[in-house]
């Protein structure tokens, strides 16, 4: 079934990383399409605020991506990876 992580759990994980002064790589959705979750921008905003020195990146297949979404997410990520699996 389709499930989403509980918001309290997400914020707890990010807060714990902040307590550890985490400065490594972070991607919030490594194996799924991040734009399916309507909270994605807010989650990235929180992660950036709490983890200012982390390298935050997003990987997407690009099917749901548009210029407005890129502009909204851009302040919170260091890298945007668009995987195009199409043969066309």
PDB file of C-alpha atoms in Angstrom:
ATOM      1  CA  UNK A   1       0.000   0.000   0.000  1.00  0.00           C
ATOM      2  CA  UNK A   2       0.963   3.620  -0.545  1.00  0.00           C
ATOM      3  CA  UNK A   3       2.361   4.996   2.692  1.00  0.00           C
ATOM      4  CA  UNK A   4       4.052   8.228   3.642  1.00  0.00           C
ATOM      5  CA  UNK A   5       6.444   8.776   6.508  1.00  0.00           C
ATOM      6  CA  UNK A   6       4.821  10.402   9.505  1.00  0.00           C
ATOM      7  CA  UNK A   7       5.835  14.051   9.751  1.00  0.00           C
ATOM      8  CA  UNK A   8       6.901  13.710  13.389  1.00  0.00           C
ATOM      9  CA  UNK A   9       9.299  10.932  12.421  1.00  0.00           C
ATOM     10  CA  UNK A  10      10.791  13.009   9.593  1.00  0.00           C
ATOM     11  CA  UNK A  11      11.346  16.020  11.845  1.00  0.00           C
ATOM     12  CA  UNK A  12      12.819  13.799  14.558  1.00  0.00           C
ATOM     13  CA  UNK A  13      15.358  12.306  12.131  1.00  0.00           C
ATOM     14  CA  UNK A  14      16.421  15.728  10.858  1.00  0.00           C
ATOM     15  CA  UNK A  15      16.637  17.065  14.414  1.00  0.00           C
ATOM     16  CA  UNK A  16      18.845  14.143  15.422  1.00  0.00           C
ATOM     17  CA  UNK A  17      21.132  14.779  12.447  1.00  0.00           C
ATOM     18  CA  UNK A  18      21.305  18.446  13.475  1.00  0.00           C
ATOM     19  CA  UNK A  19      22.220  17.425  17.039  1.00  0.00           C
ATOM     20  CA  UNK A  20      25.116  15.442  15.542  1.00  0.00           C
ATOM     21  CA  UNK A  21      26.131  18.470  13.438  1.00  0.00           C
ATOM     22  CA  UNK A  22      25.713  16.337  10.320  1.00  0.00           C
ATOM     23  CA  UNK A  23      27.592  17.679   7.274  1.00  0.00           C
ATOM     24  CA  UNK A  24      27.384  14.752   4.870  1.00  0.00           C
ATOM     25  CA  UNK A  25      25.170  13.977   1.900  1.00  0.00           C
ATOM     26  CA  UNK A  26      21.398  13.841   2.307  1.00  0.00           C
ATOM     27  CA  UNK A  27      18.660  12.874  -0.089  1.00  0.00           C
ATOM     28  CA  UNK A  28      15.114  12.670   1.190  1.00  0.00           C
ATOM     29  CA  UNK A  29      13.814  10.293  -1.466  1.00  0.00           C
ATOM     30  CA  UNK A  30      16.410   7.934  -2.875  1.00  0.00           C
ATOM     31  CA  UNK A  31      14.213   5.268  -4.441  1.00  0.00           C
ATOM     32  CA  UNK A  32      10.887   6.946  -5.096  1.00  0.00           C
ATOM     33  CA  UNK A  33       9.643   9.995  -6.955  1.00  0.00           C
ATOM     34  CA  UNK A  34       9.934  12.906  -4.497  1.00  0.00           C
ATOM     35  CA  UNK A  35       7.310  15.050  -6.219  1.00  0.00           C
ATOM     36  CA  UNK A  36       4.578  12.530  -5.380  1.00  0.00           C
ATOM     37  CA  UNK A  37       4.740  13.800  -1.794  1.00  0.00           C
ATOM     38  CA  UNK A  38       3.107  17.220  -1.479  1.00  0.00           C
ATOM     39  CA  UNK A  39       5.278  17.968   1.562  1.00  0.00           C
ATOM     40  CA  UNK A  40       8.542  17.734  -0.359  1.00  0.00           C
ATOM     41  CA  UNK A  41       9.356  21.442  -0.465  1.00  0.00           C
ATOM     42  CA  UNK A  42       8.549  21.970   3.216  1.00  0.00           C
ATOM     43  CA  UNK A  43      10.666  18.943   4.136  1.00  0.00           C
ATOM     44  CA  UNK A  44      13.621  20.253   2.148  1.00  0.00           C
ATOM     45  CA  UNK A  45      13.214  23.715   3.643  1.00  0.00           C
ATOM     46  CA  UNK A  46      13.331  22.245   7.161  1.00  0.00           C
ATOM     47  CA  UNK A  47      16.305  20.036   6.355  1.00  0.00           C
ATOM     48  CA  UNK A  48      18.256  22.980   4.914  1.00  0.00           C
ATOM     49  CA  UNK A  49      17.484  25.170   7.910  1.00  0.00           C
ATOM     50  CA  UNK A  50      18.538  22.494  10.405  1.00  0.00           C
ATOM     51  CA  UNK A  51      21.478  21.144   8.366  1.00  0.00           C
ATOM     52  CA  UNK A  52      23.064  24.190   6.715  1.00  0.00           C
ATOM     53  CA  UNK A  53      26.354  22.419   5.976  1.00  0.00           C
ATOM     54  CA  UNK A  54      24.903  19.181   4.584  1.00  0.00           C
ATOM     55  CA  UNK A  55      25.017  18.481   0.849  1.00  0.00           C
ATOM     56  CA  UNK A  56      21.326  18.047   0.042  1.00  0.00           C
ATOM     57  CA  UNK A  57      20.372  16.675  -3.325  1.00  0.00           C
ATOM     58  CA  UNK A  58      17.231  15.506  -5.078  1.00  0.00           C
ATOM     59  CA  UNK A  59      16.898  12.788  -7.666  1.00  0.00           C
ATOM     60  CA  UNK A  60      13.758  12.755  -9.815  1.00  0.00           C
ATOM     61  CA  UNK A  61      12.592  11.127 -13.022  1.00  0.00           C
ATOM     62  CA  UNK A  62      11.419  14.581 -14.082  1.00  0.00           C
ATOM     63  CA  UNK A  63       7.921  13.547 -15.136  1.00  0.00           C
ATOM     64  CA  UNK A  64       6.258  15.783 -12.544  1.00  0.00           C
ATOM     65  CA  UNK A  65       8.894  18.506 -12.712  1.00  0.00           C
ATOM     66  CA  UNK A  66       8.237  21.983 -14.079  1.00  0.00           C
ATOM     67  CA  UNK A  67      10.029  25.336 -13.895  1.00  0.00           C
ATOM     68  CA  UNK A  68       7.967  26.511 -10.917  1.00  0.00           C
ATOM     69  CA  UNK A  69       8.922  23.431  -8.881  1.00  0.00           C
ATOM     70  CA  UNK A  70      12.595  23.903  -9.724  1.00  0.00           C
ATOM     71  CA  UNK A  71      12.407  27.508  -8.548  1.00  0.00           C
ATOM     72  CA  UNK A  72      10.688  26.469  -5.310  1.00  0.00           C
ATOM     73  CA  UNK A  73      13.151  23.704  -4.418  1.00  0.00           C
ATOM     74  CA  UNK A  74      16.333  25.443  -5.614  1.00  0.00           C
ATOM     75  CA  UNK A  75      17.074  27.387  -2.388  1.00  0.00           C
ATOM     76  CA  UNK A  76      17.111  24.183  -0.358  1.00  0.00           C
ATOM     77  CA  UNK A  77      19.198  21.795  -2.450  1.00  0.00           C
ATOM     78  CA  UNK A  78      22.765  21.713  -3.705  1.00  0.00           C
ATOM     79  CA  UNK A  79      22.131  19.417  -6.650  1.00  0.00           C
ATOM     80  CA  UNK A  80      19.157  18.345  -8.749  1.00  0.00           C
ATOM     81  CA  UNK A  81      19.537  15.063 -10.617  1.00  0.00           C
ATOM     82  CA  UNK A  82      17.029  14.307 -13.369  1.00  0.00           C
ATOM     83  CA  UNK A  83      17.076  10.714 -14.505  1.00  0.00           C
ATOM     84  CA  UNK A  84      15.482  10.335 -17.903  1.00  0.00           C
ATOM     85  CA  UNK A  85      14.947   6.646 -18.602  1.00  0.00           C
ATOM     86  CA  UNK A  86      13.088   7.268 -21.836  1.00  0.00           C
ATOM     87  CA  UNK A  87      14.506   5.939 -25.058  1.00  0.00           C
ATOM     88  CA  UNK A  88      12.896   8.839 -26.964  1.00  0.00           C
TER      89      UNK A  88
END
